[in-house]
Amino acid sequence: MRDPRASEWVKRHPSVRPPRLRLLCLPHAGGSPAFFHEWGRRFGDDVEVLVARYPGRHERINDPLVTSMDQLADELTLALGQFTDLPLAVFGHSMGASLGYEVALRLLRQRGVRLAALMVSGRTPPHLADDTLPDADDVDAVVAEVRRLGGTDAALLDDPDLRELVLPALLADFKAVRGYTPRASVALPFPVIAYVGDVDPDVDAACMGEWARASSVDFALTVLPGDHFYLVGRRAELIRDIRTRLAALGLAEKPGAGGGETAPRGAASLPR
């Protein structure tokens, strides 16, 4: 029997052929599945892309907001039960990186499920404090922070009607991130791959390199041109890098084998 929480928490982009791998994408604070819409068929015909649906936005606009990272991780982990019959990789950007790490821990400890890979982007690792976050109860400060970081969400805040719709979920997410206090990193028994923009105002390559503590197997860091939302302008390069790494694990077609992306330019890859 399928768990109804699965469709509530996870948006599916079905693969053309029966999948041999699933890739779960976790949006940033204030983000939604729409942010990863273009990723749906970019990883080959046999990779099913999943995107987390956080409460309080889009199809879940009327669902109760969650202001705790641990609660988000608990509920999302429960919803992933039917998706762990195949190898599962996770990509999380910003808040999604922290959430991905916590989900990876829960899948391993509660179900014995090892991810194929954990990919983290633009986020301080769990053992380090993030002192860049505003008070989540200060609406003006949160809005200013979103505008400072840029990305597609900043434009939504300029429209009074849209702002009223998106602000509650945005504030809830900021509370979850701000309440996510430093904790000892657990060395996970699968690869951790980190990504960052070279001019991200809050997280640099050295900080992202600290994610190496989160893997006992392998770690790699890729720096791409751009700011905190480098993955908007550098989507093709990022997707190609992810496809290449999944292919190296024997879990996806190599780029170019099924509607691949253009070759990446300007990326610096730093393995451990």
CSV table of C-alpha atoms in Angstrom, one decimal:
chain,number,residue,atom,x,y,z
A,1,MET,CA,0.0,0.0,0.0
A,2,ARG,CA,1.3,3.4,-1.0
A,3,ASP,CA,1.8,6.0,1.8
A,4,PRO,CA,-0.4,9.1,1.1
A,5,ARG,CA,2.4,11.2,2.6
A,6,ALA,CA,4.5,10.3,-0.4
A,7,SER,CA,2.5,12.4,-2.9
A,8,GLU,CA,2.0,15.1,-0.2
A,9,TRP,CA,5.7,15.6,0.4
A,10,VAL,CA,7.3,14.5,-2.9
A,11,LYS,CA,6.7,15.7,-6.5
A,12,ARG,CA,7.7,13.1,-9.1
A,13,HIS,CA,9.2,13.6,-12.5
A,14,PRO,CA,8.8,10.1,-13.9
A,15,SER,CA,11.7,8.7,-16.0
A,16,VAL,CA,11.1,7.6,-19.6
A,17,ARG,CA,12.3,4.1,-18.9
A,18,PRO,CA,12.1,2.1,-15.7
A,19,PRO,CA,14.4,4.0,-13.3
A,20,ARG,CA,17.6,2.5,-11.9
A,21,LEU,CA,18.2,5.6,-9.7
A,22,ARG,CA,16.1,8.3,-8.0
A,23,LEU,CA,17.5,11.8,-7.4
A,24,LEU,CA,15.7,13.8,-4.6
A,25,CYS,CA,16.1,17.6,-4.8
A,26,LEU,CA,15.6,19.7,-1.7
A,27,PRO,CA,14.9,23.4,-2.2
A,28,HIS,CA,16.3,26.4,-0.3
A,29,ALA,CA,14.4,28.4,2.3
A,30,GLY,CA,11.2,29.8,0.8
A,31,GLY,CA,11.7,27.5,-2.2
A,32,SER,CA,9.3,25.1,-3.9
A,33,PRO,CA,9.4,22.3,-6.5
A,34,ALA,CA,9.2,24.9,-9.3
A,35,PHE,CA,12.8,25.8,-8.6
A,36,PHE,CA,13.8,22.4,-9.9
A,37,HIS,CA,11.3,22.2,-12.7
A,38,GLU,CA,13.9,22.2,-15.5
A,39,TRP,CA,15.8,19.3,-13.8
A,40,GLY,CA,13.0,16.7,-14.5
A,41,ARG,CA,14.4,15.0,-17.6
A,42,ARG,CA,18.1,16.1,-17.5
A,43,PHE,CA,19.7,13.1,-16.0
A,44,GLY,CA,19.0,10.4,-18.5
A,45,ASP,CA,16.1,8.3,-19.4
A,46,ASP,CA,16.4,6.0,-16.4
A,47,VAL,CA,16.7,8.6,-13.6
A,48,GLU,CA,13.5,9.6,-11.8
A,49,VAL,CA,13.8,13.1,-10.3
A,50,LEU,CA,11.9,13.8,-7.1
A,51,VAL,CA,11.5,17.2,-5.5
A,52,ALA,CA,10.4,17.8,-1.9
A,53,ARG,CA,7.2,19.7,-1.3
A,54,TYR,CA,7.5,21.8,1.9
A,55,PRO,CA,4.3,22.7,3.6
A,56,GLY,CA,2.7,26.2,3.4
A,57,ARG,CA,3.2,26.8,-0.4
A,58,HIS,CA,1.8,25.9,-3.8
A,59,GLU,CA,-0.2,22.6,-3.5
A,60,ARG,CA,0.3,22.7,0.3
A,61,ILE,CA,-0.5,26.3,0.9
A,62,ASN,CA,-3.1,25.4,3.6
A,63,ASP,CA,-0.9,22.8,5.4
A,64,PRO,CA,0.5,23.8,8.8
A,65,LEU,CA,3.9,25.4,8.6
A,66,VAL,CA,7.0,23.6,10.1
A,67,THR,CA,9.6,25.7,11.9
A,68,SER,CA,12.0,23.0,13.0
A,69,MET,CA,14.6,21.3,10.8
A,70,ASP,CA,14.3,18.1,12.8
A,71,GLN,CA,10.6,18.0,12.2
A,72,LEU,CA,11.0,18.7,8.5
A,73,ALA,CA,13.6,15.8,8.4
A,74,ASP,CA,11.4,13.5,10.4
A,75,GLU,CA,8.3,14.0,8.2
A,76,LEU,CA,10.2,13.9,4.9
A,77,THR,CA,12.0,10.7,5.9
A,78,LEU,CA,8.6,9.0,6.6
A,79,ALA,CA,7.3,10.1,3.2
A,80,LEU,CA,10.3,8.6,1.4
A,81,GLY,CA,9.6,5.0,2.4
A,82,GLN,CA,8.3,3.9,-1.0
A,83,PHE,CA,11.2,5.5,-2.9
A,84,THR,CA,14.0,3.6,-1.2
A,85,ASP,CA,13.6,0.4,-3.2
A,86,LEU,CA,16.1,1.8,-5.7
A,87,PRO,CA,19.4,3.7,-5.2
A,88,LEU,CA,18.6,7.2,-4.0
A,89,ALA,CA,20.8,10.3,-4.3
A,90,VAL,CA,20.0,13.6,-2.7
A,91,PHE,CA,20.8,17.1,-3.8
A,92,GLY,CA,20.0,20.0,-1.4
A,93,HIS,CA,20.7,23.7,-1.9
A,94,SER,CA,21.1,26.0,1.1
A,95,MET,CA,18.5,25.0,3.7
A,96,GLY,CA,18.0,21.9,1.5
A,97,ALA,CA,21.6,20.9,2.2
A,98,SER,CA,21.1,20.8,5.9
A,99,LEU,CA,17.8,19.0,5.4
A,100,GLY,CA,19.4,16.5,3.1
A,101,TYR,CA,22.1,15.6,5.7
A,102,GLU,CA,19.5,15.1,8.4
A,103,VAL,CA,17.3,12.9,6.1
A,104,ALA,CA,20.4,10.9,5.1
A,105,LEU,CA,21.1,10.3,8.8
A,106,ARG,CA,17.5,9.2,9.5
A,107,LEU,CA,17.3,6.9,6.5
A,108,LEU,CA,20.6,5.2,7.6
A,109,ARG,CA,19.8,4.9,11.3
A,110,GLN,CA,16.1,4.1,11.1
A,111,ARG,CA,15.9,2.0,7.9
A,112,GLY,CA,19.5,1.0,7.1
A,113,VAL,CA,19.3,2.8,3.8
A,114,ARG,CA,22.5,4.2,2.4
A,115,LEU,CA,22.2,7.0,-0.1
A,116,ALA,CA,24.0,6.6,-3.4
A,117,ALA,CA,25.4,10.1,-2.7
A,118,LEU,CA,24.6,13.2,-0.7
A,119,MET,CA,25.1,16.4,-2.7
A,120,VAL,CA,25.1,19.7,-0.7
A,121,SER,CA,25.2,23.2,-2.1
A,122,GLY,CA,25.8,26.7,-0.7
A,123,ARG,CA,25.4,25.8,3.0
A,124,THR,CA,27.5,25.8,6.1
A,125,PRO,CA,28.1,22.2,7.3
A,126,PRO,CA,26.3,20.9,10.4
A,127,HIS,CA,29.3,21.3,12.8
A,128,LEU,CA,29.8,25.0,12.1
A,129,ALA,CA,27.7,27.9,13.3
A,130,ASP,CA,26.0,30.1,10.7
A,131,ASP,CA,26.2,33.7,11.9
A,132,THR,CA,24.8,35.3,8.8
A,133,LEU,CA,21.1,34.6,9.5
A,134,PRO,CA,18.7,37.4,10.6
A,135,ASP,CA,16.2,37.1,13.4
A,136,ALA,CA,13.4,35.1,11.8
A,137,ASP,CA,10.8,37.2,13.7
A,138,ASP,CA,12.1,40.3,12.0
A,139,VAL,CA,10.2,40.4,8.8
A,140,ASP,CA,12.1,43.3,7.3
A,141,ALA,CA,15.4,41.7,8.1
A,142,VAL,CA,14.4,38.4,6.4
A,143,VAL,CA,13.1,40.2,3.3
A,144,ALA,CA,16.4,42.2,3.2
A,145,GLU,CA,18.4,38.9,3.4
A,146,VAL,CA,16.4,37.3,0.6
A,147,ARG,CA,17.0,40.4,-1.6
A,148,ARG,CA,20.7,40.4,-0.7
A,149,LEU,CA,21.1,36.8,-1.7
A,150,GLY,CA,19.1,37.3,-4.9
A,151,GLY,CA,17.5,34.4,-6.8
A,152,THR,CA,14.0,34.2,-8.1
A,153,ASP,CA,12.3,34.5,-4.7
A,154,ALA,CA,13.4,38.1,-4.3
A,155,ALA,CA,11.2,39.3,-7.2
A,156,LEU,CA,8.1,37.7,-5.6
A,157,LEU,CA,8.5,40.0,-2.5
A,158,ASP,CA,8.1,43.1,-4.7
A,159,ASP,CA,4.5,42.2,-5.5
A,160,PRO,CA,2.2,42.9,-2.5
A,161,ASP,CA,-0.2,40.1,-3.3
A,162,LEU,CA,2.5,37.5,-3.9
A,163,ARG,CA,4.4,38.7,-0.9
A,164,GLU,CA,1.4,37.9,1.3
A,165,LEU,CA,1.3,34.4,-0.1
A,166,VAL,CA,5.0,33.5,0.1
A,167,LEU,CA,6.1,35.3,3.3
A,168,PRO,CA,4.6,32.9,5.9
A,169,ALA,CA,6.5,29.9,4.4
A,170,LEU,CA,9.6,32.0,4.0
A,171,LEU,CA,9.6,33.0,7.7
A,172,ALA,CA,8.9,29.4,8.8
A,173,ASP,CA,11.9,28.2,6.8
A,174,PHE,CA,14.2,30.9,8.2
A,175,LYS,CA,13.1,29.8,11.8
A,176,ALA,CA,14.0,26.2,10.9
A,177,VAL,CA,17.4,27.2,9.6
A,178,ARG,CA,18.1,29.6,12.5
A,179,GLY,CA,17.1,26.9,15.0
A,180,TYR,CA,19.4,24.4,13.4
A,181,THR,CA,22.3,24.7,15.9
A,182,PRO,CA,25.8,23.2,15.4
A,183,ARG,CA,26.1,19.5,16.0
A,184,ALA,CA,28.9,16.9,15.6
A,185,SER,CA,29.2,15.8,12.0
A,186,VAL,CA,28.6,12.1,11.5
A,187,ALA,CA,30.8,10.5,8.9
A,188,LEU,CA,28.3,8.9,6.5
A,189,PRO,CA,29.2,5.7,4.6
A,190,PHE,CA,28.6,7.1,1.2
A,191,PRO,CA,30.1,10.0,-0.9
A,192,VAL,CA,29.4,13.6,-0.1
A,193,ILE,CA,29.7,16.1,-3.0
A,194,ALA,CA,29.7,19.8,-2.3
A,195,TYR,CA,29.0,22.7,-4.6
A,196,VAL,CA,29.3,26.5,-4.2
A,197,GLY,CA,29.4,29.7,-6.2
A,198,ASP,CA,32.8,31.4,-6.3
A,199,VAL,CA,31.3,34.7,-5.1
A,200,ASP,CA,28.7,33.4,-2.7
A,201,PRO,CA,28.5,36.2,-0.1
A,202,ASP,CA,28.1,33.8,2.9
A,203,VAL,CA,29.7,30.5,2.1
A,204,ASP,CA,33.1,30.1,0.5
A,205,ALA,CA,35.0,27.1,-0.8
A,206,ALA,CA,36.9,26.6,2.5
A,207,CYS,CA,33.6,26.5,4.4
A,208,MET,CA,32.1,24.0,1.9
A,209,GLY,CA,35.3,21.9,2.2
A,210,GLU,CA,34.4,21.3,5.8
A,211,TRP,CA,31.6,19.0,4.6
A,212,ALA,CA,34.4,16.4,4.1
A,213,ARG,CA,33.8,15.5,7.7
A,214,ALA,CA,30.3,14.2,6.7
A,215,SER,CA,31.7,11.3,4.7
A,216,SER,CA,33.8,8.3,5.7
A,217,VAL,CA,34.1,7.2,2.0
A,218,ASP,CA,34.7,10.1,-0.4
A,219,PHE,CA,34.3,13.8,-0.7
A,220,ALA,CA,34.6,16.2,-3.6
A,221,LEU,CA,34.0,20.0,-4.0
A,222,THR,CA,33.1,21.8,-7.2
A,223,VAL,CA,33.2,25.6,-7.4
A,224,LEU,CA,31.2,27.2,-10.1
A,225,PRO,CA,31.0,30.8,-11.2
A,226,GLY,CA,28.2,32.7,-9.5
A,227,ASP,CA,26.7,33.9,-6.2
A,228,HIS,CA,24.5,32.0,-3.8
A,229,PHE,CA,22.1,31.2,-6.6
A,230,TYR,CA,24.8,30.2,-9.0
A,231,LEU,CA,22.7,27.1,-9.9
A,232,VAL,CA,20.3,29.3,-11.8
A,233,GLY,CA,22.8,30.7,-14.3
A,234,ARG,CA,25.0,27.6,-14.3
A,235,ARG,CA,22.3,25.0,-14.4
A,236,ALA,CA,23.8,23.2,-17.4
A,237,GLU,CA,27.2,23.0,-15.9
A,238,LEU,CA,25.9,21.8,-12.5
A,239,ILE,CA,23.6,19.1,-14.1
A,240,ARG,CA,26.4,17.9,-16.2
A,241,ASP,CA,28.7,17.6,-13.2
A,242,ILE,CA,26.0,15.7,-11.2
A,243,ARG,CA,25.4,13.3,-14.2
A,244,THR,CA,29.1,12.7,-14.6
A,245,ARG,CA,29.5,11.8,-10.9
A,246,LEU,CA,26.4,9.6,-10.9
A,247,ALA,CA,27.7,7.8,-14.0
A,248,ALA,CA,31.0,7.3,-12.3
A,249,LEU,CA,29.1,5.4,-9.5
A,250,GLY,CA,27.5,3.3,-12.2
A,251,LEU,CA,24.1,4.9,-11.5
A,252,ALA,CA,23.3,7.0,-14.5
A,253,GLU,CA,24.1,7.5,-18.2
A,254,LYS,CA,27.1,9.6,-19.0
A,255,PRO,CA,26.4,13.2,-20.2
A,256,GLY,CA,25.5,13.2,-23.9
A,257,ALA,CA,24.0,9.7,-23.8
A,258,GLY,CA,20.4,10.9,-23.6
A,259,GLY,CA,19.7,14.6,-24.1
A,260,GLY,CA,22.8,15.8,-22.2
A,261,GLU,CA,23.9,19.3,-21.3
A,262,THR,CA,26.6,21.4,-22.8
A,263,ALA,CA,30.1,21.0,-21.5
A,264,PRO,CA,30.8,22.9,-18.3
A,265,ARG,CA,33.1,25.9,-18.4
A,266,GLY,CA,34.8,27.7,-15.6
A,267,ALA,CA,34.2,25.0,-13.0
A,268,ALA,CA,36.9,24.0,-10.5
A,269,SER,CA,36.7,20.6,-9.1
A,270,LEU,CA,38.6,19.8,-5.9
A,271,PRO,CA,38.5,16.1,-4.7
A,272,ARG,CA,39.7,15.1,-1.3
